[in-house]
Tab-separated table of C-alpha atoms in Angstrom:
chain	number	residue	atom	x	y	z
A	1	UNK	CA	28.779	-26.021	7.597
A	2	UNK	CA	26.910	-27.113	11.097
A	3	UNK	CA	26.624	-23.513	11.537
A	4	UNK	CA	24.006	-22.680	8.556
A	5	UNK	CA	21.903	-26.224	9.255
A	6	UNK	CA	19.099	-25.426	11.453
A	7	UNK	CA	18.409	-29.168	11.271
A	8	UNK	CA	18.554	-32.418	9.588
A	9	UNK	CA	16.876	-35.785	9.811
A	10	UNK	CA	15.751	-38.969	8.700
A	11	UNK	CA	12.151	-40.122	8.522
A	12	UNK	CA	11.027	-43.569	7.895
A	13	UNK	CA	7.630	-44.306	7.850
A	14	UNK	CA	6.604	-41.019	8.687
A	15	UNK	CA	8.432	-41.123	11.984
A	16	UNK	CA	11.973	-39.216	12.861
A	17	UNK	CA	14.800	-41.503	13.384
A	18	UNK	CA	18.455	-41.203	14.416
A	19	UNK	CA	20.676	-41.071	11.068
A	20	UNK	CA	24.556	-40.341	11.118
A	21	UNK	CA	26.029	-37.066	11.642
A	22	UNK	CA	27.215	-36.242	8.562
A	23	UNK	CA	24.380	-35.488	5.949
A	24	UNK	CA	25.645	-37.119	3.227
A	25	UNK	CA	25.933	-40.892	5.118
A	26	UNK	CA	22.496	-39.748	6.312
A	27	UNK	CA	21.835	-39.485	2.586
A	28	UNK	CA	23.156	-42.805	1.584
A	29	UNK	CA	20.777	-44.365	4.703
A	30	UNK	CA	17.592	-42.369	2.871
A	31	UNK	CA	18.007	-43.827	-0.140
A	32	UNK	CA	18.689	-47.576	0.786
A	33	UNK	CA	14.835	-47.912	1.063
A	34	UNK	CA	11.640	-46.809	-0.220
A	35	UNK	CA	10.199	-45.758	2.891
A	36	UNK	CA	12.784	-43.288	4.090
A	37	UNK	CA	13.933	-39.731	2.961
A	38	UNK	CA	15.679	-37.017	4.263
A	39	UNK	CA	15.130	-33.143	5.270
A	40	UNK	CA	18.005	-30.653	5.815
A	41	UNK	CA	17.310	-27.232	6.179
A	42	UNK	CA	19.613	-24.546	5.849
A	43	UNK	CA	19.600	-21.049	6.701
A	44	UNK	CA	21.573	-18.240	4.138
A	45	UNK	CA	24.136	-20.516	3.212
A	46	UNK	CA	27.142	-19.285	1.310
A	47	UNK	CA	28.678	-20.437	-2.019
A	48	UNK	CA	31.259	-22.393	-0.318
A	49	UNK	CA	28.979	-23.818	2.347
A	50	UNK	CA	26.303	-24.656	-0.066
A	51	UNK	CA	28.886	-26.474	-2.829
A	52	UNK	CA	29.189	-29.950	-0.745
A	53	UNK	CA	25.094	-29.935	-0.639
A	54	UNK	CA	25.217	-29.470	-4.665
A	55	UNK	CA	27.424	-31.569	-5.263
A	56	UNK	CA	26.072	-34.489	-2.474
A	57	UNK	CA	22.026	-34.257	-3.845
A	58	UNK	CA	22.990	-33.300	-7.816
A	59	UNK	CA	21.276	-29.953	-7.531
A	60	UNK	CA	21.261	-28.092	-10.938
A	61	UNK	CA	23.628	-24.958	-11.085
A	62	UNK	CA	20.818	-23.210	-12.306
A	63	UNK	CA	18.902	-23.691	-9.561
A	64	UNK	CA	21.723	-23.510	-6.955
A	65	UNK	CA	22.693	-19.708	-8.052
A	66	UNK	CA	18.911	-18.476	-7.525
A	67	UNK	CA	19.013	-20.195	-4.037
A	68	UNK	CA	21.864	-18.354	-3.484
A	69	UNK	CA	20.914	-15.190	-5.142
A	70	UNK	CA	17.867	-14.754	-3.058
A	71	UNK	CA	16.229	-12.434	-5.539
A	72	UNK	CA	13.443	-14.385	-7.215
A	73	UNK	CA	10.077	-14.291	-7.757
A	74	UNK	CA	7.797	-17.381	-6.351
A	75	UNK	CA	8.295	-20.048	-9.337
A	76	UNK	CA	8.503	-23.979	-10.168
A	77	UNK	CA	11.078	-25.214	-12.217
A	78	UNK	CA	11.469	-29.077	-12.952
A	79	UNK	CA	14.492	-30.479	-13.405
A	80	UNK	CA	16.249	-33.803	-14.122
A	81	UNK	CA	17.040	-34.763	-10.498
A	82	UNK	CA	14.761	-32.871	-8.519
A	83	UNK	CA	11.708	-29.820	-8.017
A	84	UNK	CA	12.710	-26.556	-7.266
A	85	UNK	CA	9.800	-24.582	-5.622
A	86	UNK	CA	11.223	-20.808	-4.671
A	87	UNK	CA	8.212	-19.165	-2.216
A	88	UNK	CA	8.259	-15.468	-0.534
A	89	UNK	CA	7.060	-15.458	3.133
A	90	UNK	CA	5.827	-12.308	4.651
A	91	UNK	CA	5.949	-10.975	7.760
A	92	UNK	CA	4.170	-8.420	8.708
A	93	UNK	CA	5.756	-5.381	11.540
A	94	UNK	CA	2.923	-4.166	13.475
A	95	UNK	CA	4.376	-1.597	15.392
A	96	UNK	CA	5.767	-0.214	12.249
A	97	UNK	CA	2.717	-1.333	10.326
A	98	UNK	CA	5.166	-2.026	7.461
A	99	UNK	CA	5.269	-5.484	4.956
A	100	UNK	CA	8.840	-7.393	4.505
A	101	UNK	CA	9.835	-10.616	2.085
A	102	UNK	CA	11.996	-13.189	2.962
A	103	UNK	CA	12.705	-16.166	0.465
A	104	UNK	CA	12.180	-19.504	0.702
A	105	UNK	CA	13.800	-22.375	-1.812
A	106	UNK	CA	12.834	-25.824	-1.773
A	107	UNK	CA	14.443	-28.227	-3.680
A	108	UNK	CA	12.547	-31.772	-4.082
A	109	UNK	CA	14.192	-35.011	-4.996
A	110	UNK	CA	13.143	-38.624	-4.759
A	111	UNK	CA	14.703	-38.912	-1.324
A	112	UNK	CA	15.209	-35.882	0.129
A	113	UNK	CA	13.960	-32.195	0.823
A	114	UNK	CA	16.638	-29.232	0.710
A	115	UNK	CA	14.990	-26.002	1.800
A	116	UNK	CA	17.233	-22.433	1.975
A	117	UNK	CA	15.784	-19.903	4.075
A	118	UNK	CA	16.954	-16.209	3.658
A	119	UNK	CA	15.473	-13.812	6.079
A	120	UNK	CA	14.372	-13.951	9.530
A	121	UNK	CA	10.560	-15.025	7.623
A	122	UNK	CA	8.606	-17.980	8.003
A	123	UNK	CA	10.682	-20.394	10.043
A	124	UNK	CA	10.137	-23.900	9.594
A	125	UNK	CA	10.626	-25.248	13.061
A	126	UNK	CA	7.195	-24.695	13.850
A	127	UNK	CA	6.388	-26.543	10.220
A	128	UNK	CA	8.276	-29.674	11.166
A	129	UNK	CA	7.650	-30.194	14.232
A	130	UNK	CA	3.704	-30.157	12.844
A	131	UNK	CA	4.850	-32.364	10.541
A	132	UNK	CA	6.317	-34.520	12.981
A	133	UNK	CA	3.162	-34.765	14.848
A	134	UNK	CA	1.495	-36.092	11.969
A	135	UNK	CA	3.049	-39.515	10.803
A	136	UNK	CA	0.342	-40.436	8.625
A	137	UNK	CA	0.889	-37.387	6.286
A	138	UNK	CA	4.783	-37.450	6.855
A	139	UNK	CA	4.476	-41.001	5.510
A	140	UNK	CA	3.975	-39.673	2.116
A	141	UNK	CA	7.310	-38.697	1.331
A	142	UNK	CA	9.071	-35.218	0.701
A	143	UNK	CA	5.901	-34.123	-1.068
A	144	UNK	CA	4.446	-33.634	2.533
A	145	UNK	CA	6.949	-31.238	3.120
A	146	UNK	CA	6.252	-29.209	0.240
A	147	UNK	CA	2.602	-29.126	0.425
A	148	UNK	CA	3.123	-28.247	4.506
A	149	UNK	CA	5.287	-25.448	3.941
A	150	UNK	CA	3.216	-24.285	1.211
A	151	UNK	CA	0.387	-24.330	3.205
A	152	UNK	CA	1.977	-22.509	6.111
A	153	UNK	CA	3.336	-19.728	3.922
A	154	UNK	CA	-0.211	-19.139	2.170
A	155	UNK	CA	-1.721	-19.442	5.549
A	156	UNK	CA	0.386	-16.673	6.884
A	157	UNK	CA	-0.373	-14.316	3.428
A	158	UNK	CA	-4.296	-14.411	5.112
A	159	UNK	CA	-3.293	-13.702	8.792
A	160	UNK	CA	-0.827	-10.329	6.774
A	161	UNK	CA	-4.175	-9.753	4.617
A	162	UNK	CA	-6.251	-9.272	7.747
A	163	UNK	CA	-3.828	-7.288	9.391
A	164	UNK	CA	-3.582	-4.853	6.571
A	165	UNK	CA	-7.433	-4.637	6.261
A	166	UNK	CA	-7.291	-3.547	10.084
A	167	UNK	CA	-4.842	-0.903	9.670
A	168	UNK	CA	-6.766	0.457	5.889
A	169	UNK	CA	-10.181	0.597	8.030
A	170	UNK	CA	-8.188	2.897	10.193
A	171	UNK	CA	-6.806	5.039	7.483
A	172	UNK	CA	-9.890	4.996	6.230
A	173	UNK	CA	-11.717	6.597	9.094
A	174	UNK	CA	-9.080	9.151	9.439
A	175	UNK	CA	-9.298	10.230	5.574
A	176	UNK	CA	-13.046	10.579	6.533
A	177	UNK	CA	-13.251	12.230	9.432
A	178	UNK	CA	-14.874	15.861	9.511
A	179	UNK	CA	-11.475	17.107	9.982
A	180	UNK	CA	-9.973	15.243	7.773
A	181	UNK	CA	-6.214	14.948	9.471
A	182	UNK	CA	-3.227	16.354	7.978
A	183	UNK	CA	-3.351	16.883	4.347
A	184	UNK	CA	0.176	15.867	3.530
A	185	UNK	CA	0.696	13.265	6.284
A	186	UNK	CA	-2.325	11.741	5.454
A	187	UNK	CA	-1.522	11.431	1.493
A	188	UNK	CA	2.103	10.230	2.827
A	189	UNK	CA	0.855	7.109	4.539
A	190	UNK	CA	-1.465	6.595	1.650
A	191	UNK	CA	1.190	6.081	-0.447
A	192	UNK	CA	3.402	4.115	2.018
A	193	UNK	CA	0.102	1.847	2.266
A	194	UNK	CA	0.090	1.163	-0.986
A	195	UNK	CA	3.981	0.081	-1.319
A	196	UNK	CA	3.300	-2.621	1.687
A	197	UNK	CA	0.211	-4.059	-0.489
A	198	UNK	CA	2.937	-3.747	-3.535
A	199	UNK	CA	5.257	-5.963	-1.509
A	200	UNK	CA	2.713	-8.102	-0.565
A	201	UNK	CA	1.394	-8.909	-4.410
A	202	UNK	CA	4.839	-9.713	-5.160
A	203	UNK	CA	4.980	-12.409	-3.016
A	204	UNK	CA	1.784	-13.360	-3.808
A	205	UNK	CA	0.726	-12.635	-7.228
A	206	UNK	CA	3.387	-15.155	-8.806
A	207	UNK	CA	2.928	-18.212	-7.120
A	208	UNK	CA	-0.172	-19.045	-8.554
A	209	UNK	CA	0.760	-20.478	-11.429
A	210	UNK	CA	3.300	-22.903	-9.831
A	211	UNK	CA	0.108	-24.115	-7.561
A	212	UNK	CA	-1.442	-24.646	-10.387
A	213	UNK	CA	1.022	-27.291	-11.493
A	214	UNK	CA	1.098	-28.539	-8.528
A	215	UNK	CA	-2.359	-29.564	-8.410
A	216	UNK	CA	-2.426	-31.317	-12.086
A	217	UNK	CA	-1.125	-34.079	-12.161
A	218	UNK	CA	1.863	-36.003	-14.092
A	219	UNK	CA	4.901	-33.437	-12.111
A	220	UNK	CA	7.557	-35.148	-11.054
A	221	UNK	CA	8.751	-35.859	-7.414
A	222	UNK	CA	5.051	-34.888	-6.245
A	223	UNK	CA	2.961	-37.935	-5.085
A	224	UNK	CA	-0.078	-39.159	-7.247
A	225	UNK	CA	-2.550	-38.331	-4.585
A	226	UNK	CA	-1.105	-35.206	-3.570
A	227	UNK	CA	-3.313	-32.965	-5.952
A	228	UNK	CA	-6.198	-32.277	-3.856
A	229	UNK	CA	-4.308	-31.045	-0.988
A	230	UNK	CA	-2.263	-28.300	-3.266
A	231	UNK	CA	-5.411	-27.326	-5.161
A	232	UNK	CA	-6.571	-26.229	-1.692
A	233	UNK	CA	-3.606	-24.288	-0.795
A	234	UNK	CA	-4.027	-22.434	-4.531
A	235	UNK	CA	-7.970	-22.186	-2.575
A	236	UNK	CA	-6.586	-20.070	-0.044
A	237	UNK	CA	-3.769	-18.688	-2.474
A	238	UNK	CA	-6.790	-17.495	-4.749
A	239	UNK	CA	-8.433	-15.734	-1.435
A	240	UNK	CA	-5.298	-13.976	-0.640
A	241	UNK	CA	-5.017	-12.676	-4.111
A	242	UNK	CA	-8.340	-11.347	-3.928
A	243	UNK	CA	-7.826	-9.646	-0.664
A	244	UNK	CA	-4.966	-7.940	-1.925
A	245	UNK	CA	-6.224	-6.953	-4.779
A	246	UNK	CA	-9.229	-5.433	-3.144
A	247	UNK	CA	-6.763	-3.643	-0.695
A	248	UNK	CA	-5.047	-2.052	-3.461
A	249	UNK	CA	-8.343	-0.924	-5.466
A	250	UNK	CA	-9.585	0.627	-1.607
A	251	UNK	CA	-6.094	2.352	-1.644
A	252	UNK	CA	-6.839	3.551	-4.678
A	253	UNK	CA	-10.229	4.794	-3.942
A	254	UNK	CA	-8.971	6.252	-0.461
A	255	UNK	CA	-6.550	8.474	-2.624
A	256	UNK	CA	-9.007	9.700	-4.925
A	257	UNK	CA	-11.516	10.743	-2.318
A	258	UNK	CA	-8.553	12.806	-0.219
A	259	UNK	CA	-7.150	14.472	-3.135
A	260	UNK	CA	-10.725	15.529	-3.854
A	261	UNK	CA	-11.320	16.548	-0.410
A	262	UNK	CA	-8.294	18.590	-0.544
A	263	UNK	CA	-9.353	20.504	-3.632
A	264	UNK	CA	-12.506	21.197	-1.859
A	265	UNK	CA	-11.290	22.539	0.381
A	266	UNK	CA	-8.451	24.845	-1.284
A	267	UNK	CA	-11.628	25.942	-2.954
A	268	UNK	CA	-13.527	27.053	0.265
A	269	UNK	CA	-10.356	29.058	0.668
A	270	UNK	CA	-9.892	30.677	-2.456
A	271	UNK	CA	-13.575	31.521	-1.872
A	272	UNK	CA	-12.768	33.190	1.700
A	273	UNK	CA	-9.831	34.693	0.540
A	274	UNK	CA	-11.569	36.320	-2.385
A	275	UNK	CA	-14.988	37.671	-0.175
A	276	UNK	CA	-12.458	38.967	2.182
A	277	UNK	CA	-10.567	40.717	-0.356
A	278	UNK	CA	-13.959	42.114	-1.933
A	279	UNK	CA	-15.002	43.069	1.786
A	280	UNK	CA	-11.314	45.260	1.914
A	281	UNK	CA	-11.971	46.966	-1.753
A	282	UNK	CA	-15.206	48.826	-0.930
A	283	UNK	CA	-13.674	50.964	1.565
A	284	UNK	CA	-10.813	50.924	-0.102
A	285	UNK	CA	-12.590	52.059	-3.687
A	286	UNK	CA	-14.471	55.159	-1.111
A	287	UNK	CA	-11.069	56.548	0.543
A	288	UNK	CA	-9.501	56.276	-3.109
A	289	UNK	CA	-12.130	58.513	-4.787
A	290	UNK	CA	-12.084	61.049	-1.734
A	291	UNK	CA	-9.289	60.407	-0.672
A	292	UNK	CA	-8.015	62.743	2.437
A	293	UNK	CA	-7.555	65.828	0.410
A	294	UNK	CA	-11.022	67.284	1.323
A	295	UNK	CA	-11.842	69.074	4.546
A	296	UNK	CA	-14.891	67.215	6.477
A	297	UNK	CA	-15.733	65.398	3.313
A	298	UNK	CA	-17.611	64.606	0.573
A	299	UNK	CA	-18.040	68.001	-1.347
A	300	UNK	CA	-15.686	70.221	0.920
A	301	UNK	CA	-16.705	71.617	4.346
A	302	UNK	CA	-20.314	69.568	4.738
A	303	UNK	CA	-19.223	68.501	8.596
A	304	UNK	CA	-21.346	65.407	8.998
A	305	UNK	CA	-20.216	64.069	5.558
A	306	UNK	CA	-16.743	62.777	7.203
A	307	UNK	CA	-19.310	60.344	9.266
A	308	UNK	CA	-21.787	59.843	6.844
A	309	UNK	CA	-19.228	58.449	4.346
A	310	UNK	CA	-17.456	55.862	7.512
A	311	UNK	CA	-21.633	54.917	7.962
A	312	UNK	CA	-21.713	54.077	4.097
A	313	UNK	CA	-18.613	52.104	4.303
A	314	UNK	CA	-19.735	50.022	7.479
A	315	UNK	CA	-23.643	49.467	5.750
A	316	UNK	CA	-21.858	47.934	2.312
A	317	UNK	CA	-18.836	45.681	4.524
A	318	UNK	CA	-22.125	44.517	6.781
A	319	UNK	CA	-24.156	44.144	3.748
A	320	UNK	CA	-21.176	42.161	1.805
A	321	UNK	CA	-20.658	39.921	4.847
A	322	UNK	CA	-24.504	39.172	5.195
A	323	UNK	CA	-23.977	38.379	1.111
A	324	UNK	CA	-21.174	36.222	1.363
A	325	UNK	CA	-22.056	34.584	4.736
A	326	UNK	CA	-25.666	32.833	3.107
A	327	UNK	CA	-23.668	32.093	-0.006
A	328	UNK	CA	-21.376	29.986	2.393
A	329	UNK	CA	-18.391	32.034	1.052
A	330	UNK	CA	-17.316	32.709	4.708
């Protein structure tokens, strides 16, 4: 069990204190007095591992599978003994300029915070020991937990927001460019661009609506005065959605303008192909009608006519060229 805690405490006041070892006397300590609670936080627990913590804090089985699962979608579900608040973090791999999702469960009671981390995303050390530093907000109770690790993981979706905008302003010029890059590699990471902003709105796109409860007021296990604070993290939620979505309608637009430069140009080569080809008939159409049955050409023995007829056929391939050349054919 020690190996899937990353840590566990007691904070009174707002201030970390020494509890017992075990997390369920430390449990017993929390709730003795109004002013305490606890925090454990696990890391991809297992069934087995996780059954003492259900069975210690009277976590609902409903809630427990989809911790264990880790296959939801950001949501808030109330129960009779506690809040269960299931976010996505998202990291974002710039050296493969590619999106992943971890999971994130928190589970809320009157005492205590329970959060399940799956992934190597968002981890919470950093979270805490902010947290930590801040007594006065720690002081309000597990809902300063929530709202901070909220707030960190919407805080991150604007950092992964910006970094995507970088790397589309790149794609962008290279769409653009005179040359215009590869065709197929550049309609490749097109596509590939638009499954990391899929990932993204995932993550994002569902968790407004449990912000939104979070900022009205009457929930359960969430301090009175904690609406103002999670109606600013659906704030920066809101902004995150809107970058996204405006990186998927650029995407879109980006595709549209490439596939329409690449019929532009298969165009411009259908139209060289075809003056070529109506350079080769001339000559072609003059050696079929005389063919090479004649001696000296056109109307049998004239000696010059062999070279008059090659003149005739450079004068119409020179005059074709100048033709298709100023019709910007070739």
């Amino acid at each position: 069990m020690h190996a899937v805690i990353v840590d566990c405490a007691i904070y009174r006041e707002g201030r970390r204190t020494e509890g017992p070892p075990d997390f369920s006397d430390a449990l017993a300590e929390a709730r003795s007095a109004q002013d305490r609670f606890l925090w454990i936080g696990l890391h991809e627990p297992t069934e087995q591992e996780f059954a003492r913590v259900t069975s210690e804090f009277s976590l609902h089985p409903l809630a427990v599978e989809d911790s264990l699962s880790a296959h939801q979608r950001p949501k808030l579900e109330v129960y009779e003994d506690s809040l269960f608040v299931v976010l996505k973090p998202v990291v974002y791999e710039p050296k493969s300029d590619t999106v992943t999702t971890g999971e994130l469960m928190i589970f809320v009671g009157d005492s205590f915070v329970v959060t399940v981390r799956h992934g190597e995303g968002a981890p919470l050390a950093a979270v805490r020991a902010r947290l930590e530093s801040d007594p006065q907000l720690l002081a309000h109770g597990p809902t300063s937990v929530l709202y901070a690790v909220s707030d960190a993981v919407v805080d991150h979706y604007m950092e992964v927001a910006a970094e995507l905008q970088t790397d589309l302003e790149e794609l962008e010029a290279e769409v653009f460019a005179p040359q215009g890059g590869d065709a197929k590699g550049t309609a490749g990471r097109i596509y590939t661009f638009k499954r990391q902003v899929l990932e993204f709105r995932r993550a994002t796109g569902p968790l407004a609506q449990p912000m939104q409860r979070l900022a009205s007021p009457g929930l359960p296990f969430v301090h009175e005065h904690a609406q103002p604070f999670f109606r600013d993290v659906g704030d920066h939620l809101t902004r995150a959605n809107e970058q996204v979505d405006s990186l998927d309608r650029l995407l879109s637009d980006i595709l549209s303008a490439h596939l329409a430069q690449m019929g532009v140009r298969q165009n411009d080569d259908m139209r060289k192909i075809s003056a070529w080809a109506a350079m080769a008939a001339v000559p072609t159409m003059v050696a079929g009608v005389y063919g090479m049955n004649f001696e000296n050409m056109p109307e049998l023995k004239w000696w010059w006519a062999y070279y008059a007829v090659l003149l005739l056929m450079v004068v119409c391939e020179f005059g074709l060229y100048r033709l298709f050349k100023r019709r910007g054919w070739l």
